[in-house]
PDB file of C-alpha atoms in Angstrom:
ATOM      1  CA  LYS A   1     -51.942  46.613 -39.770  1.00 90.00           C
ATOM      2  CA  GLU A   2     -49.434  49.261 -39.281  1.00 91.00           C
ATOM      3  CA  ILE A   3     -48.024  47.687 -36.028  1.00 93.00           C
ATOM      4  CA  LEU A   4     -48.093  44.175 -37.768  1.00 92.00           C
ATOM      5  CA  SER A   5     -46.096  45.844 -40.808  1.00 91.00           C
ATOM      6  CA  ASN A   6     -43.681  47.476 -38.158  1.00 92.00           C
ATOM      7  CA  MET A   7     -43.158  44.079 -36.400  1.00 94.00           C
ATOM      8  CA  LYS A   8     -42.557  42.116 -39.581  1.00 92.00           C
ATOM      9  CA  ALA A   9     -40.074  44.655 -40.627  1.00 92.00           C
ATOM     10  CA  LEU A  10     -38.301  44.564 -37.141  1.00 94.00           C
ATOM     11  CA  THR A  11     -38.724  40.761 -37.173  1.00 94.00           C
ATOM     12  CA  HIS A  12     -36.608  40.823 -40.599  1.00 92.00           C
ATOM     13  CA  LYS A  13     -34.047  43.300 -39.237  1.00 93.00           C
ATOM     14  CA  ARG A  14     -33.416  40.983 -36.152  1.00 93.00           C
ATOM     15  CA  GLU A  15     -32.889  37.930 -38.206  1.00 93.00           C
ATOM     16  CA  GLU A  16     -30.285  39.848 -40.399  1.00 92.00           C
ATOM     17  CA  VAL A  17     -28.500  41.258 -37.311  1.00 93.00           C
ATOM     18  CA  THR A  18     -28.688  37.657 -35.539  1.00 93.00           C
ATOM     19  CA  GLN A  19     -27.126  35.885 -38.810  1.00 92.00           C
ATOM     20  CA  GLU A  20     -24.288  38.620 -38.698  1.00 92.00           C
ATOM     21  CA  TYR A  21     -23.721  37.905 -35.113  1.00 93.00           C
ATOM     22  CA  LEU A  22     -23.620  34.268 -35.569  1.00 90.00           C
ATOM     23  CA  ASP A  23     -21.003  34.449 -38.318  1.00 90.00           C
ATOM     24  CA  VAL A  24     -18.985  36.970 -36.267  1.00 91.00           C
ATOM     25  CA  SER A  25     -19.460  34.751 -33.083  1.00 89.00           C
ATOM     26  CA  ALA A  26     -18.247  31.526 -35.277  1.00 85.00           C
ATOM     27  CA  LEU A  27     -15.245  33.447 -36.372  1.00 85.00           C
ATOM     28  CA  SER A  28     -14.494  34.637 -32.657  1.00 87.00           C
ATOM     29  CA  LYS A  29     -14.806  31.360 -31.282  1.00 83.00           C
ATOM     30  CA  THR A  30     -12.664  29.640 -33.973  1.00 80.00           C
ATOM     31  CA  ALA A  31      -9.897  32.154 -33.597  1.00 79.00           C
ATOM     32  CA  ASN A  32      -9.879  31.751 -29.679  1.00 81.00           C
ATOM     33  CA  GLY A  33     -10.312  28.113 -30.021  1.00 76.00           C
ATOM     34  CA  ARG A  34     -13.603  27.658 -28.335  1.00 79.00           C
ATOM     35  CA  LEU A  35     -15.664  26.205 -31.300  1.00 75.00           C
ATOM     36  CA  GLU A  36     -17.622  23.137 -30.047  1.00 78.00           C
ATOM     37  CA  GLY A  37     -16.848  19.983 -31.426  1.00 73.00           C
ATOM     38  CA  LYS A  38     -13.497  21.052 -32.847  1.00 73.00           C
ATOM     39  CA  GLN A  39      -9.978  21.175 -31.382  1.00 70.00           C
ATOM     40  CA  LYS A  40      -9.116  23.906 -28.845  1.00 74.00           C
ATOM     41  CA  ILE A  41      -6.737  25.524 -31.104  1.00 77.00           C
ATOM     42  CA  THR A  42      -6.415  29.421 -30.813  1.00 79.00           C
ATOM     43  CA  PHE A  43      -5.349  31.352 -33.944  1.00 81.00           C
ATOM     44  CA  GLU A  44      -2.012  32.242 -32.007  1.00 82.00           C
ATOM     45  CA  THR A  45      -1.280  28.640 -31.610  1.00 80.00           C
ATOM     46  CA  TYR A  46      -2.269  27.673 -35.201  1.00 80.00           C
ATOM     47  CA  VAL A  47       0.524  30.317 -36.621  1.00 84.00           C
ATOM     48  CA  GLN A  48       2.825  28.929 -33.829  1.00 85.00           C
ATOM     49  CA  ALA A  49       2.347  25.242 -35.211  1.00 84.00           C
ATOM     50  CA  ALA A  50       3.483  26.464 -38.433  1.00 86.00           C
ATOM     51  CA  TYR A  51       6.518  27.333 -37.298  1.00 88.00           C
ATOM     52  CA  PHE A  52       6.352  24.295 -34.750  1.00 90.00           C
ATOM     53  CA  ILE A  53       6.310  21.923 -37.591  1.00 91.00           C
ATOM     54  CA  GLN A  54       9.350  23.039 -39.325  1.00 92.00           C
ATOM     55  CA  ILE A  55      11.302  23.056 -35.800  1.00 93.00           C
ATOM     56  CA  ILE A  56      10.128  19.207 -35.554  1.00 94.00           C
ATOM     57  CA  GLU A  57      11.605  18.541 -39.039  1.00 94.00           C
ATOM     58  CA  ALA A  58      14.899  20.331 -38.203  1.00 93.00           C
ATOM     59  CA  ALA A  59      15.072  18.497 -34.906  1.00 93.00           C
ATOM     60  CA  ASN A  60      14.513  15.156 -36.229  1.00 94.00           C
ATOM     61  CA  LYS A  61      17.563  15.354 -38.712  1.00 91.00           C
ATOM     62  CA  ARG A  62      19.533  14.955 -35.490  1.00 88.00           C
ATOM     63  CA  PHE A  63      17.259  13.078 -33.429  1.00 90.00           C
ATOM     64  CA  TYR A  64      16.832  10.019 -35.580  1.00 91.00           C
ATOM     65  CA  ASP A  65      20.727   9.621 -35.840  1.00 86.00           C
ATOM     66  CA  MET A  66      21.240  10.508 -32.190  1.00 83.00           C
ATOM     67  CA  SER A  67      18.540   7.782 -31.100  1.00 86.00           C
ATOM     68  CA  GLY A  68      20.212   5.022 -33.139  1.00 85.00           C
ATOM     69  CA  LYS A  69      17.739   5.586 -35.983  1.00 90.00           C
ATOM     70  CA  ARG A  70      14.885   4.727 -33.766  1.00 92.00           C
ATOM     71  CA  TYR A  71      12.745   7.849 -33.153  1.00 94.00           C
ATOM     72  CA  ARG A  72      11.199  10.686 -34.782  1.00 95.00           C
ATOM     73  CA  LEU A  73       9.269  13.281 -33.310  1.00 95.00           C
ATOM     74  CA  MET A  74       5.804  14.268 -34.435  1.00 92.00           C
ATOM     75  CA  ARG A  75       3.272  17.087 -33.794  1.00 88.00           C
ATOM     76  CA  LYS A  76       0.127  15.753 -32.111  1.00 84.00           C
ATOM     77  CA  GLU A  77      -2.753  16.467 -34.065  1.00 75.00           C
ATOM     78  CA  ASP A  78      -5.593  14.433 -32.674  1.00 65.00           C
ATOM     79  CA  GLY A  79      -6.171  16.850 -29.708  1.00 56.00           C
ATOM     80  CA  ASN A  80      -8.354  16.961 -26.970  1.00 53.00           C
ATOM     81  CA  LEU A  81     -11.714  18.655 -27.487  1.00 48.00           C
ATOM     82  CA  GLN A  82     -11.985  19.742 -23.791  1.00 52.00           C
ATOM     83  CA  SER A  83      -8.575  21.584 -23.464  1.00 50.00           C
ATOM     84  CA  ALA A  84      -6.331  23.588 -25.340  1.00 53.00           C
ATOM     85  CA  THR A  85      -3.894  21.817 -28.043  1.00 61.00           C
ATOM     86  CA  GLY A  86      -1.862  22.229 -30.791  1.00 64.00           C
ATOM     87  CA  LEU A  87       1.840  22.364 -29.738  1.00 77.00           C
ATOM     88  CA  ASP A  88       1.878  18.682 -28.235  1.00 84.00           C
ATOM     89  CA  LEU A  89       4.505  16.100 -29.221  1.00 89.00           C
ATOM     90  CA  ASN A  90       4.305  12.483 -29.903  1.00 92.00           C
ATOM     91  CA  VAL A  91       7.265  10.109 -31.013  1.00 95.00           C
ATOM     92  CA  LEU A  92       7.198   7.468 -33.753  1.00 94.00           C
ATOM     93  CA  ASP A  93       8.962   4.534 -32.827  1.00 95.00           C
ATOM     94  CA  THR A  94      10.496   3.127 -35.976  1.00 94.00           C
ATOM     95  CA  TRP A  95      11.522  -0.282 -34.351  1.00 93.00           C
ATOM     96  CA  THR A  96       7.665  -0.980 -33.483  1.00 93.00           C
ATOM     97  CA  GLY A  97       6.015   1.338 -35.931  1.00 93.00           C
ATOM     98  CA  LYS A  98       3.887   2.804 -33.304  1.00 94.00           C
ATOM     99  CA  VAL A  99       3.254   6.441 -32.285  1.00 93.00           C
ATOM    100  CA  ARG A 100       3.212   7.110 -28.623  1.00 92.00           C
ATOM    101  CA  ASN A 101       3.249  10.063 -26.236  1.00 90.00           C
ATOM    102  CA  VAL A 102       6.678  11.769 -25.939  1.00 90.00           C
ATOM    103  CA  LYS A 103       6.431  11.668 -22.145  1.00 90.00           C
ATOM    104  CA  SER A 104       6.955   7.874 -22.543  1.00 91.00           C
ATOM    105  CA  LEU A 105      10.642   8.392 -23.528  1.00 89.00           C
ATOM    106  CA  SER A 106      13.355   7.588 -20.881  1.00 85.00           C
ATOM    107  CA  GLY A 107      15.413  10.321 -19.040  1.00 80.00           C
ATOM    108  CA  GLY A 108      18.322  10.116 -21.575  1.00 80.00           C
ATOM    109  CA  GLU A 109      15.863   9.791 -24.651  1.00 86.00           C
ATOM    110  CA  SER A 110      14.047  12.962 -23.431  1.00 86.00           C
ATOM    111  CA  PHE A 111      17.214  14.762 -22.845  1.00 83.00           C
ATOM    112  CA  MET A 112      18.158  13.965 -26.538  1.00 85.00           C
ATOM    113  CA  ALA A 113      14.767  15.072 -27.746  1.00 89.00           C
ATOM    114  CA  ALA A 114      14.801  18.495 -25.900  1.00 86.00           C
ATOM    115  CA  LEU A 115      18.479  19.126 -27.298  1.00 84.00           C
ATOM    116  CA  CYS A 116      17.391  18.472 -30.864  1.00 88.00           C
ATOM    117  CA  LEU A 117      14.344  20.587 -30.509  1.00 90.00           C
ATOM    118  CA  ALA A 118      16.646  23.521 -29.268  1.00 85.00           C
ATOM    119  CA  LEU A 119      19.116  22.987 -32.202  1.00 85.00           C
ATOM    120  CA  GLY A 120      16.015  22.739 -34.728  1.00 88.00           C
ATOM    121  CA  PHE A 121      14.756  25.979 -32.990  1.00 87.00           C
ATOM    122  CA  SER A 122      18.034  27.764 -33.543  1.00 83.00           C
ATOM    123  CA  ASP A 123      18.107  26.618 -37.121  1.00 84.00           C
ATOM    124  CA  ILE A 124      14.837  27.821 -37.960  1.00 87.00           C
ATOM    125  CA  ILE A 125      15.321  31.064 -36.324  1.00 84.00           C
ATOM    126  CA  GLN A 126      18.476  31.675 -38.357  1.00 81.00           C
ATOM    127  CA  SER A 127      16.727  30.759 -41.442  1.00 83.00           C
ATOM    128  CA  TYR A 128      14.047  33.469 -41.021  1.00 81.00           C
ATOM    129  CA  SER A 129      16.091  36.120 -39.594  1.00 74.00           C
ATOM    130  CA  GLY A 130      18.447  36.752 -42.238  1.00 69.00           C
ATOM    131  CA  GLY A 131      21.468  38.384 -40.659  1.00 69.00           C
ATOM    132  CA  ILE A 132      20.997  36.866 -37.221  1.00 71.00           C
ATOM    133  CA  GLU A 133      23.260  34.142 -36.268  1.00 74.00           C
ATOM    134  CA  ILE A 134      23.487  32.011 -33.313  1.00 74.00           C
ATOM    135  CA  ASP A 135      27.168  31.485 -32.727  1.00 78.00           C
ATOM    136  CA  THR A 136      27.022  30.400 -28.649  1.00 82.00           C
ATOM    137  CA  MET A 137      25.012  27.621 -27.151  1.00 81.00           C
ATOM    138  CA  PHE A 138      25.139  26.208 -23.692  1.00 84.00           C
ATOM    139  CA  VAL A 139      23.971  22.796 -22.846  1.00 81.00           C
ATOM    140  CA  ASP A 140      23.356  22.240 -19.000  1.00 78.00           C
ATOM    141  CA  GLU A 141      23.547  18.694 -17.681  1.00 65.00           C
ATOM    142  CA  GLY A 142      21.453  15.629 -18.947  1.00 70.00           C
ATOM    143  CA  PHE A 143      24.528  13.684 -20.284  1.00 75.00           C
ATOM    144  CA  GLY A 144      24.464  11.903 -17.100  1.00 75.00           C
ATOM    145  CA  SER A 145      21.092  10.188 -18.089  1.00 73.00           C
ATOM    146  CA  LEU A 146      22.551   8.871 -21.388  1.00 78.00           C
ATOM    147  CA  ASP A 147      23.991   5.288 -22.110  1.00 78.00           C
ATOM    148  CA  THR A 148      27.560   4.829 -23.694  1.00 79.00           C
ATOM    149  CA  GLN A 149      26.252   4.749 -27.193  1.00 77.00           C
ATOM    150  CA  ALA A 150      23.811   7.725 -26.948  1.00 77.00           C
ATOM    151  CA  LEU A 151      26.527   9.979 -25.143  1.00 79.00           C
ATOM    152  CA  GLU A 152      28.994   9.209 -27.790  1.00 79.00           C
ATOM    153  CA  GLN A 153      26.224  10.140 -30.667  1.00 75.00           C
ATOM    154  CA  SER A 154      25.518  13.238 -28.662  1.00 77.00           C
ATOM    155  CA  ILE A 155      29.129  14.317 -28.584  1.00 78.00           C
ATOM    156  CA  GLN A 156      29.615  13.920 -32.432  1.00 77.00           C
ATOM    157  CA  ILE A 157      26.738  15.950 -32.947  1.00 76.00           C
ATOM    158  CA  LEU A 158      27.745  18.660 -30.740  1.00 77.00           C
ATOM    159  CA  ASN A 159      31.314  18.540 -32.167  1.00 77.00           C
ATOM    160  CA  HIS A 160      29.663  18.987 -35.589  1.00 74.00           C
ATOM    161  CA  LEU A 161      27.997  22.202 -34.358  1.00 72.00           C
ATOM    162  CA  THR A 162      31.333  23.812 -33.456  1.00 73.00           C
ATOM    163  CA  PHE A 163      32.651  23.819 -37.082  1.00 68.00           C
ATOM    164  CA  GLY A 164      33.404  27.376 -37.927  1.00 67.00           C
ATOM    165  CA  SER A 165      32.907  30.047 -35.400  1.00 72.00           C
ATOM    166  CA  ARG A 166      30.018  28.404 -33.644  1.00 75.00           C
ATOM    167  CA  MET A 167      31.036  27.604 -29.823  1.00 82.00           C
ATOM    168  CA  VAL A 168      28.905  25.119 -27.719  1.00 83.00           C
ATOM    169  CA  GLY A 169      29.386  25.199 -23.831  1.00 85.00           C
ATOM    170  CA  ILE A 170      28.786  22.008 -22.034  1.00 85.00           C
ATOM    171  CA  ILE A 171      27.746  22.298 -18.209  1.00 85.00           C
ATOM    172  CA  SER A 172      28.451  18.875 -16.879  1.00 83.00           C
ATOM    173  CA  HIS A 173      30.103  16.600 -14.151  1.00 81.00           C
ATOM    174  CA  VAL A 174      30.306  13.367 -16.549  1.00 80.00           C
ATOM    175  CA  GLU A 175      33.848  12.023 -16.729  1.00 80.00           C
ATOM    176  CA  GLU A 176      33.717  10.785 -20.198  1.00 78.00           C
ATOM    177  CA  LEU A 177      33.027  14.321 -21.400  1.00 78.00           C
ATOM    178  CA  LYS A 178      35.741  15.887 -19.015  1.00 78.00           C
ATOM    179  CA  GLU A 179      38.125  13.258 -21.207  1.00 79.00           C
ATOM    180  CA  ARG A 180      36.700  14.467 -24.547  1.00 78.00           C
ATOM    181  CA  ILE A 181      36.426  18.035 -24.136  1.00 82.00           C
ATOM    182  CA  GLU A 182      39.850  20.078 -24.772  1.00 81.00           C
ATOM    183  CA  LYS A 183      38.941  23.354 -23.543  1.00 85.00           C
ATOM    184  CA  GLN A 184      37.595  23.590 -20.051  1.00 88.00           C
ATOM    185  CA  ILE A 185      36.797  25.717 -16.889  1.00 88.00           C
ATOM    186  CA  VAL A 186      36.786  23.428 -13.724  1.00 88.00           C
ATOM    187  CA  ILE A 187      34.711  24.828 -11.109  1.00 89.00           C
ATOM    188  CA  LYS A 188      35.045  23.371  -7.478  1.00 89.00           C
ATOM    189  CA  LYS A 189      33.167  23.979  -4.363  1.00 89.00           C
ATOM    190  CA  ASP A 190      33.972  23.721  -0.838  1.00 88.00           C
ATOM    191  CA  ILE A 191      32.576  25.188   2.379  1.00 89.00           C
ATOM    192  CA  LYS A 192      33.884  28.688   1.425  1.00 85.00           C
ATOM    193  CA  GLY A 193      31.706  28.543  -1.913  1.00 90.00           C
ATOM    194  CA  SER A 194      32.299  27.781  -5.618  1.00 91.00           C
ATOM    195  CA  TYR A 195      35.595  28.840  -7.321  1.00 89.00           C
ATOM    196  CA  VAL A 196      37.488  28.443 -10.594  1.00 89.00           C
ATOM    197  CA  GLU A 197      40.336  25.756  -9.859  1.00 86.00           C
ATOM    198  CA  LYS A 198      41.506  25.950 -13.193  1.00 83.00           C
ATOM    199  CA  ILE A 199      41.265  26.623 -16.928  1.00 84.00           C
ATOM    200  CA  VAL A 200      42.424  24.433 -19.703  1.00 82.00           C
ATOM    201  CA  TYR A 201      42.845  25.779 -23.120  1.00 75.00           C
TER     202      TYR A 201
END
């Protein structure tokens, strides 16, 4: 009887400890994105996604106009249950009304999306950081993949960014840009290497 009583007490205690473990285990799996049947989103990614949504909204203010009022970026929410998700992108094509993977954009469209995301990221950082201002930005290539209309829209947006004390530097070989940009540092390359040919103020 004594052994049976002890076994019942220990069994009850084991059930309590097991329940505590299951609660903590479920919380741990949720925080680490390992909960079965759910999207694989870690707590860190969940927090980042909150900021990511704001960055996408800021990016769309430029991307929608730059793409000829056609595209809007969207955070992909229907994630894969087998792999980590949370910071993936889709794009809404307003001409067809369909949502598709951002990888389906053309080279020029991808460049515009990346540029707008960088600018949106800059906007959100400054809005949260108080005294921090991002006054200088360099854009390296990508303009060669744009058609005439997209190039013109890109230039207009970049010109708009230079109001006040902000400076935008463009690294490119596109002739249309050379004609539109007043201040230039022209780099040439020969058998001896690269050198500054001239500086235009």
